[in-house]
């Protein structure tokens, strides 16, 4: 294992000797509080409703109520689209404060609502116009699509959006490799772009003054932030730090640790528990940036990530050769020591979810207990490293081995290993099913929800 002190039993790439420096400690980077983030979204939604209210003097008859509902849902869907893009734009203050896992859940929740809003918008507008014009619903729909301005683009954007929503549904998402889902999800950008011109051409509620200006600012501001944080900033970081693969080290069945070296890596300001999205400059890997957690505290000369074979991309990582260039986006995530409030801490992980916990185990203050869940002894990762850290820190390490049937109730098993479980703060990371079971067990044991910090690998 390689850590900030580079233990002799598991050395990583040899760091350059540290030179004495006389500089003030860097100020912690700004992190946006989750409640503040939700408050900003809510204020924007209220502003959108105000646009409709001020632009609608009266609503009369069934046709008026239907078209009114269509205008409201259309405005809210138009507002939701850039907000959902911003949630996944990898804005550092938002990632640090809210956390990538929570952002992914917000994005999925908001995406379902946006699909519903778009569906209601289409149905109510067509139905309301059909009542006004005395046509059938199908005939009115065709009339709107082919004879109203920008409506062909809007129809294509709607179909793309609904298709993206279908492949993002939980059942479909579990069947798709991450890379396939990632590329299909890019259709969202095209759908939003196609719908934008329709909103300006037919969105009477936007008017010609401040409302339209705010709409332009929202969409073009979102495009600028996406361009900077998703494209330009990673390119600049690549130029500055020059990350390359130094070593690929086997850790267990289908698991390898990846050591990256580069220049001035302390300038990344990474924290234990965070992750990067890595884009390897190798055939078949250039166009996807997959998330991988740090499995050791960041060092000024190297970073370590531990990768499990969960798909085509991660399997190809094991075959990378030293010297392969790597473009890294990050660091991301709020699964760090910033959340810590209690002195007693339980780190509970399973599978590759142990990787961020490995880095936290070495750096979090307090009385630490780490529990690793695995089916077989050979599936346990970092056994020697964790024992070494535990000896140096006076911490405890436990293994929970066996199938769910063999193990029995998870809460009871944890209670046997961790006295006063309800008094602990918990960092939890692992597969989605295990994490859901663990949260239920911890809550039943009396651990407050606010003390359970959860990160999964389903995003």
Coordinates of C-alpha atoms in Angstrom, one line a residue:
X1 CA 0.0 0.0 0.0
X2 CA 1.2 3.5 -0.7
X3 CA 0.2 6.2 1.7
X4 CA 1.5 9.6 2.6
X5 CA 4.2 7.9 4.5
X6 CA 4.6 5.0 1.9
X7 CA 4.8 2.0 4.2
X8 CA 7.8 -0.2 3.5
X9 CA 5.7 -3.4 3.3
X10 CA 3.7 -2.2 0.3
X11 CA 5.7 0.6 -1.4
X12 CA 4.2 2.6 -4.2
X13 CA 6.2 4.8 -6.6
X14 CA 9.0 6.4 -4.8
X15 CA 8.1 10.0 -3.9
X16 CA 10.5 12.9 -4.5
X17 CA 12.0 14.2 -1.2
X18 CA 10.0 16.9 0.4
X19 CA 11.5 20.3 0.6
X20 CA 10.9 22.5 3.6
X21 CA 8.2 25.1 2.8
X22 CA 7.2 28.2 4.6
X23 CA 3.7 29.0 3.6
X24 CA 0.4 29.3 5.4
X25 CA -1.9 26.4 5.4
X26 CA -4.3 26.6 2.4
X27 CA -7.8 27.7 3.1
X28 CA -10.3 24.9 2.8
X29 CA -12.1 25.1 -0.6
X30 CA -15.7 26.4 -0.5
X31 CA -18.5 23.8 -0.3
X32 CA -22.1 24.5 -0.9
X33 CA -24.5 23.2 1.8
X34 CA -27.1 20.8 0.5
X35 CA -29.9 22.8 2.0
X36 CA -28.7 26.0 0.3
X37 CA -28.5 24.1 -3.0
X38 CA -32.1 23.0 -2.7
X39 CA -33.1 26.5 -1.6
X40 CA -31.6 28.0 -4.8
X41 CA -33.5 25.4 -6.9
X42 CA -36.8 26.2 -5.1
X43 CA -36.3 30.0 -5.5
X44 CA -35.8 29.5 -9.2
X45 CA -39.0 27.3 -9.5
X46 CA -41.0 30.0 -7.7
X47 CA -39.7 32.6 -10.1
X48 CA -40.8 30.4 -13.0
X49 CA -44.3 30.1 -11.6
X50 CA -44.3 33.9 -11.2
X51 CA -43.7 34.2 -14.9
X52 CA -46.9 32.3 -15.6
X53 CA -48.9 34.1 -13.0
X54 CA -48.0 37.6 -14.2
X55 CA -48.6 36.6 -17.9
X56 CA -52.0 35.0 -17.3
X57 CA -54.8 37.5 -16.6
X58 CA -57.5 34.9 -16.5
X59 CA -58.2 31.2 -17.1
X60 CA -61.7 30.4 -18.6
X61 CA -63.3 27.1 -19.5
X62 CA -61.9 23.6 -19.9
X63 CA -59.6 24.6 -22.8
X64 CA -58.2 27.4 -20.8
X65 CA -57.5 25.2 -17.8
X66 CA -55.8 22.6 -20.0
X67 CA -53.6 25.0 -21.9
X68 CA -52.8 26.8 -18.6
X69 CA -51.7 23.5 -17.2
X70 CA -49.6 22.9 -20.3
X71 CA -48.0 26.3 -20.0
X72 CA -47.1 25.7 -16.3
X73 CA -45.7 22.3 -16.9
X74 CA -43.8 23.4 -20.0
X75 CA -42.2 26.3 -18.0
X76 CA -41.2 24.0 -15.2
X77 CA -39.8 21.4 -17.5
X78 CA -37.9 24.1 -19.3
X79 CA -36.5 25.2 -16.0
X80 CA -35.7 21.7 -14.8
X81 CA -33.6 20.8 -17.9
X82 CA -30.7 23.1 -17.2
X83 CA -31.0 22.5 -13.4
X84 CA -30.5 18.8 -13.9
X85 CA -27.6 19.4 -16.2
X86 CA -26.0 21.7 -13.5
X87 CA -26.4 19.0 -10.9
X88 CA -24.2 16.7 -12.9
X89 CA -21.9 19.5 -14.3
X90 CA -19.2 18.6 -11.6
X91 CA -19.1 22.0 -10.1
X92 CA -16.5 21.7 -7.4
X93 CA -18.4 23.6 -4.6
X94 CA -21.5 21.6 -5.3
X95 CA -19.6 18.3 -5.4
X96 CA -17.8 19.0 -2.2
X97 CA -20.8 20.2 -0.3
X98 CA -23.6 18.0 -1.6
X99 CA -21.6 14.9 -2.7
X100 CA -21.7 13.1 -6.0
X101 CA -23.8 10.2 -4.7
X102 CA -26.5 12.6 -3.4
X103 CA -26.3 14.6 -6.6
X104 CA -26.9 11.5 -8.6
X105 CA -30.0 10.7 -6.5
X106 CA -31.3 14.2 -6.9
X107 CA -30.6 14.0 -10.7
X108 CA -32.5 10.7 -11.0
X109 CA -35.4 12.0 -8.9
X110 CA -35.6 15.3 -10.9
X111 CA -35.2 13.5 -14.2
X112 CA -38.3 11.4 -13.4
X113 CA -40.3 14.5 -12.6
X114 CA -39.1 16.3 -15.7
X115 CA -40.2 13.4 -17.9
X116 CA -43.6 13.6 -16.2
X117 CA -43.8 17.3 -16.7
X118 CA -43.0 17.0 -20.4
X119 CA -45.6 14.3 -20.8
X120 CA -48.3 16.3 -19.1
X121 CA -47.2 19.4 -21.0
X122 CA -47.6 17.7 -24.4
X123 CA -50.9 16.0 -23.5
X124 CA -52.6 19.1 -21.9
X125 CA -51.5 21.6 -24.6
X126 CA -52.6 19.3 -27.5
X127 CA -55.9 18.6 -25.7
X128 CA -56.6 22.2 -24.8
X129 CA -55.8 23.4 -28.4
X130 CA -58.0 20.6 -29.8
X131 CA -61.0 21.9 -27.7
X132 CA -60.3 25.4 -28.8
X133 CA -60.1 24.5 -32.5
X134 CA -62.8 21.9 -32.6
X135 CA -60.4 19.1 -33.8
X136 CA -59.5 15.7 -32.7
X137 CA -56.5 15.2 -30.4
X138 CA -54.4 13.4 -33.0
X139 CA -55.2 15.8 -35.8
X140 CA -54.4 18.8 -33.5
X141 CA -51.1 17.1 -32.5
X142 CA -50.1 16.8 -36.1
X143 CA -51.1 20.3 -36.8
X144 CA -49.0 21.6 -33.9
X145 CA -45.9 19.6 -34.8
X146 CA -45.8 20.4 -38.5
X147 CA -47.2 23.9 -38.6
X148 CA -46.2 25.7 -35.4
X149 CA -42.7 27.3 -35.3
X150 CA -39.8 25.2 -34.0
X151 CA -42.2 22.3 -33.2
X152 CA -40.4 19.7 -35.3
X153 CA -37.3 20.3 -33.2
X154 CA -39.3 20.2 -30.0
X155 CA -40.9 16.8 -31.0
X156 CA -37.5 15.3 -31.7
X157 CA -36.2 16.7 -28.4
X158 CA -39.1 15.2 -26.6
X159 CA -38.6 11.8 -28.1
X160 CA -34.9 11.9 -27.2
X161 CA -35.7 12.9 -23.6
X162 CA -38.3 10.2 -23.2
X163 CA -35.9 7.6 -24.6
X164 CA -33.1 8.8 -22.3
X165 CA -35.6 8.5 -19.4
X166 CA -36.4 4.9 -20.4
X167 CA -32.8 3.7 -20.5
X168 CA -32.2 5.5 -17.1
X169 CA -35.0 3.6 -15.4
X170 CA -33.6 1.3 -12.7
X171 CA -34.5 -1.9 -14.5
X172 CA -32.9 -0.9 -17.7
X173 CA -29.9 0.8 -16.0
X174 CA -28.9 -2.4 -14.2
X175 CA -28.8 -4.3 -17.5
X176 CA -26.7 -1.8 -19.4
X177 CA -22.9 -1.5 -19.0
X178 CA -21.8 1.9 -17.6
X179 CA -20.2 2.9 -20.9
X180 CA -23.3 2.2 -22.9
X181 CA -25.5 4.1 -20.5
X182 CA -23.0 7.0 -20.4
X183 CA -23.1 7.4 -24.2
X184 CA -26.9 7.1 -24.5
X185 CA -27.2 9.7 -21.7
X186 CA -25.4 12.2 -23.8
X187 CA -28.6 12.5 -25.9
X188 CA -30.0 14.7 -23.1
X189 CA -27.8 17.5 -24.2
X190 CA -29.1 17.3 -27.8
X191 CA -32.7 17.1 -26.4
X192 CA -32.3 20.3 -24.3
X193 CA -30.7 22.1 -27.2
X194 CA -33.5 21.2 -29.6
X195 CA -36.2 22.2 -27.1
X196 CA -34.6 25.6 -26.3
X197 CA -35.5 27.3 -29.6
X198 CA -39.1 26.0 -29.2
X199 CA -39.3 27.6 -25.8
X200 CA -38.2 31.0 -27.1
X201 CA -40.5 30.8 -30.2
X202 CA -43.7 29.7 -28.5
X203 CA -43.1 30.6 -24.8
X204 CA -45.5 33.5 -24.5
X205 CA -45.0 33.6 -20.7
X206 CA -41.3 34.5 -21.2
X207 CA -42.3 37.8 -22.7
X208 CA -39.7 40.1 -24.2
X209 CA -38.2 41.6 -21.0
X210 CA -36.6 40.3 -17.8
X211 CA -38.2 36.9 -18.1
X212 CA -36.7 36.2 -21.5
X213 CA -33.3 37.6 -20.4
X214 CA -33.3 35.3 -17.3
X215 CA -34.1 32.3 -19.6
X216 CA -31.2 33.2 -21.9
X217 CA -28.9 33.6 -18.8
X218 CA -30.0 30.3 -17.3
X219 CA -29.4 28.3 -20.5
X220 CA -26.2 30.0 -21.8
X221 CA -24.8 30.1 -18.2
X222 CA -25.4 26.4 -17.9
X223 CA -23.7 25.8 -21.3
X224 CA -20.7 27.9 -20.2
X225 CA -20.3 26.0 -16.9
X226 CA -20.6 22.7 -18.6
X227 CA -18.0 23.7 -21.2
X228 CA -15.6 24.9 -18.5
X229 CA -15.9 22.1 -15.9
X230 CA -16.5 19.2 -18.2
X231 CA -14.2 20.1 -21.1
X232 CA -11.8 23.0 -20.6
X233 CA -10.8 22.6 -17.0
X234 CA -9.9 18.9 -17.3
X235 CA -7.8 19.8 -20.4
X236 CA -6.0 22.5 -18.4
X237 CA -5.5 20.1 -15.4
X238 CA -4.1 17.5 -17.8
X239 CA -1.6 20.1 -19.1
X240 CA -0.6 21.1 -15.6
X241 CA -0.3 17.8 -13.8
X242 CA 0.6 15.4 -16.6
X243 CA -0.8 12.2 -15.0
X244 CA 0.6 8.9 -16.2
X245 CA 0.2 5.3 -15.2
X246 CA 3.3 4.3 -13.0
X247 CA 2.2 0.8 -11.9
X248 CA -0.8 -1.6 -12.1
X249 CA -0.7 -3.9 -9.0
X250 CA -2.9 -7.0 -8.5
X251 CA -4.8 -6.8 -5.2
X252 CA -7.2 -9.8 -5.4
X253 CA -9.5 -11.7 -7.8
X254 CA -10.4 -9.2 -10.5
X255 CA -9.0 -6.2 -8.5
X256 CA -6.0 -4.1 -9.2
X257 CA -4.5 -0.9 -7.8
X258 CA -3.5 1.8 -10.2
X259 CA -0.7 4.2 -9.3
X260 CA -0.6 7.5 -11.1
X261 CA 2.3 9.9 -11.0
X262 CA 2.5 13.5 -12.2
X263 CA 3.6 17.0 -11.4
X264 CA 2.4 19.2 -8.4
X265 CA -0.3 16.8 -7.4
X266 CA -0.8 18.6 -4.1
X267 CA -2.3 21.4 -6.3
X268 CA -5.3 19.1 -6.9
X269 CA -6.3 19.6 -3.3
X270 CA -7.7 16.1 -3.1
X271 CA -9.0 14.7 0.2
X272 CA -9.3 11.0 1.4
X273 CA -12.7 9.6 0.5
X274 CA -13.0 11.6 -2.8
X275 CA -12.9 10.2 -6.3
X276 CA -11.8 11.3 -9.8
X277 CA -13.2 10.5 -13.2
X278 CA -10.3 9.0 -15.1
X279 CA -10.0 9.1 -18.9
X280 CA -7.2 6.8 -20.0
X281 CA -5.5 7.7 -23.3
X282 CA -5.5 4.2 -24.6
X283 CA -7.4 2.4 -27.4
X284 CA -11.0 1.8 -26.4
X285 CA -10.8 4.0 -23.2
X286 CA -10.3 7.5 -24.6
X287 CA -14.0 8.6 -24.7
X288 CA -15.3 7.6 -21.3
X289 CA -14.5 9.2 -18.0
X290 CA -15.4 6.6 -15.3
X291 CA -15.4 7.3 -11.5
X292 CA -12.7 5.8 -9.4
X293 CA -12.1 6.5 -5.7
X294 CA -8.8 7.2 -4.1
X295 CA -7.7 4.1 -2.1
X296 CA -4.9 5.9 -0.3
X297 CA -4.5 9.4 1.1
X298 CA -3.3 11.6 -1.8
X299 CA 0.5 12.2 -2.0
X300 CA 2.2 15.1 -3.7
X301 CA 3.9 12.6 -6.0
X302 CA 1.4 9.9 -6.7
X303 CA -2.3 8.9 -6.4
X304 CA -3.6 5.4 -5.9
X305 CA -6.9 4.1 -7.2
X306 CA -8.2 0.5 -6.8
X307 CA -10.4 -0.9 -9.5
X308 CA -12.6 -3.9 -9.7
X309 CA -13.6 -5.7 -12.9
X310 CA -17.2 -4.5 -13.2
X311 CA -17.4 -4.0 -16.9
X312 CA -15.5 -3.5 -20.1
X313 CA -13.9 -0.2 -19.0
X314 CA -12.6 -1.4 -15.6
X315 CA -11.5 -4.7 -17.1
X316 CA -9.3 -2.9 -19.6
X317 CA -7.7 -0.8 -16.9
X318 CA -5.9 -3.9 -15.5
X319 CA -4.1 -4.2 -18.9
X320 CA -2.8 -0.7 -18.9
X321 CA 0.9 -0.2 -19.4
X322 CA 3.2 2.1 -17.4
X323 CA 3.5 5.4 -19.2
X324 CA -0.1 5.6 -20.4
X325 CA -1.4 9.1 -20.1
X326 CA -4.5 9.8 -18.0
X327 CA -6.8 12.8 -18.0
X328 CA -8.4 13.2 -14.6
X329 CA -11.5 15.2 -13.7
X330 CA -11.8 16.1 -10.0
X331 CA -11.4 15.6 -7.1
X332 CA -15.2 15.1 -6.5
X333 CA -17.3 14.0 -3.6
X334 CA -18.3 15.0 -0.1
X335 CA -17.5 11.5 1.4
X336 CA -14.7 13.1 3.5
X337 CA -13.7 14.0 7.0
X338 CA -15.6 17.2 6.6
X339 CA -18.7 15.4 7.6
X340 CA -17.3 14.0 10.8
X341 CA -19.0 15.2 14.1
X342 CA -18.5 12.2 16.5
X343 CA -15.4 10.8 18.0
X344 CA -16.4 7.2 17.6
X345 CA -16.5 6.2 13.9
X346 CA -17.5 3.0 12.1
X347 CA -16.3 2.5 8.5
X348 CA -18.5 -0.2 6.9
X349 CA -17.7 -1.3 3.3
X350 CA -18.1 -4.2 0.9
X351 CA -16.5 -5.0 -2.4
X352 CA -14.7 -2.2 -4.1
X353 CA -16.6 0.1 -1.7
X354 CA -13.7 -0.5 0.7
X355 CA -11.4 1.8 -1.4
X356 CA -12.5 5.2 -0.1
X357 CA -12.8 3.8 3.4
X358 CA -9.2 2.5 3.2
X359 CA -8.0 6.2 2.7
X360 CA -10.3 7.5 5.4
X361 CA -9.2 4.8 7.9
X362 CA -5.7 6.2 7.8
X363 CA -6.7 9.8 8.2
X364 CA -9.9 10.3 10.2
X365 CA -9.4 11.4 13.8
X366 CA -11.1 9.6 16.7
X367 CA -11.7 6.0 17.7
X368 CA -12.1 4.0 14.5
X369 CA -13.5 0.6 13.7
X370 CA -13.5 -0.7 10.2
X371 CA -15.7 -3.6 9.1
X372 CA -15.3 -5.2 5.7
X373 CA -18.1 -7.4 4.3
X374 CA -17.1 -10.1 1.8
X375 CA -18.4 -13.5 0.7
X376 CA -15.0 -15.3 0.8
X377 CA -11.7 -14.7 2.6
X378 CA -10.0 -14.2 -0.8
X379 CA -12.4 -11.3 -1.6
X380 CA -11.1 -9.3 1.4
X381 CA -9.0 -6.3 0.2
X382 CA -6.0 -4.6 1.9
X383 CA -6.0 -7.1 4.8
X384 CA -2.3 -6.5 5.6
X385 CA -2.5 -2.8 5.0
X386 CA -5.5 -2.4 7.2
X387 CA -3.9 -4.4 10.0
X388 CA -0.8 -2.3 9.8
X389 CA -2.8 1.0 10.0
X390 CA -4.9 -0.5 12.9
X391 CA -1.7 -1.3 14.9
X392 CA -0.3 2.2 14.4
X393 CA -3.5 4.0 15.2
X394 CA -4.9 1.7 17.9
X395 CA -8.0 1.1 15.7
X396 CA -10.0 -2.1 15.2
X397 CA -10.5 -4.1 12.0
X398 CA -13.1 -6.8 11.5
X399 CA -14.3 -9.0 8.6
X400 CA -17.8 -10.2 8.1
X401 CA -17.5 -13.3 5.8
X402 CA -20.2 -15.4 4.2
X403 CA -23.4 -15.1 2.2
X404 CA -26.4 -13.2 3.5
X405 CA -27.9 -16.5 4.6
X406 CA -24.8 -17.5 6.5
X407 CA -24.3 -14.1 8.1
X408 CA -27.9 -13.7 9.2
X409 CA -29.1 -10.3 10.5
X410 CA -26.5 -7.6 9.6
X411 CA -27.5 -5.4 12.5
X412 CA -27.0 -8.2 15.0
X413 CA -23.6 -9.0 13.5
X414 CA -22.5 -5.4 13.7
X415 CA -23.7 -5.0 17.3
X416 CA -21.5 -8.0 18.3
X417 CA -18.5 -6.4 16.7
X418 CA -19.1 -2.7 17.6
X419 CA -20.1 -2.0 21.2
X420 CA -22.4 1.0 21.6
X421 CA -23.2 1.0 17.9
X422 CA -25.8 3.8 18.3
X423 CA -23.1 6.1 19.5
X424 CA -21.0 5.9 16.4
X425 CA -20.9 7.9 13.2
X426 CA -20.9 5.7 10.2
X427 CA -19.2 6.0 6.8
X428 CA -20.9 3.4 4.5
X429 CA -19.8 2.4 1.0
X430 CA -20.6 -0.6 -1.1
X431 CA -23.0 -2.1 -3.6
X432 CA -26.5 -0.7 -3.6
X433 CA -28.3 -3.8 -2.1
X434 CA -25.7 -4.1 0.7
X435 CA -25.9 -0.3 1.4
X436 CA -29.7 -0.4 1.7
X437 CA -29.6 -3.4 4.0
X438 CA -26.9 -1.7 6.1
X439 CA -28.8 1.6 6.4
X440 CA -31.9 -0.3 7.7
X441 CA -29.8 -2.2 10.2
X442 CA -28.0 0.9 11.5
X443 CA -31.3 2.8 11.8
X444 CA -32.8 -0.1 13.7
X445 CA -29.8 -0.1 16.0
X446 CA -30.4 3.5 16.9
X447 CA -27.9 5.3 14.7
X448 CA -29.5 8.7 13.7
X449 CA -29.9 9.1 9.9
X450 CA -27.7 12.3 10.0
X451 CA -24.8 10.2 11.3
X452 CA -24.9 7.7 8.3
X453 CA -22.8 9.0 5.4
X454 CA -23.4 6.9 2.4
X455 CA -21.7 6.6 -0.9
X456 CA -22.5 3.9 -3.6
X457 CA -21.1 3.0 -6.9
X458 CA -24.4 2.9 -8.8
X459 CA -24.0 6.4 -10.3

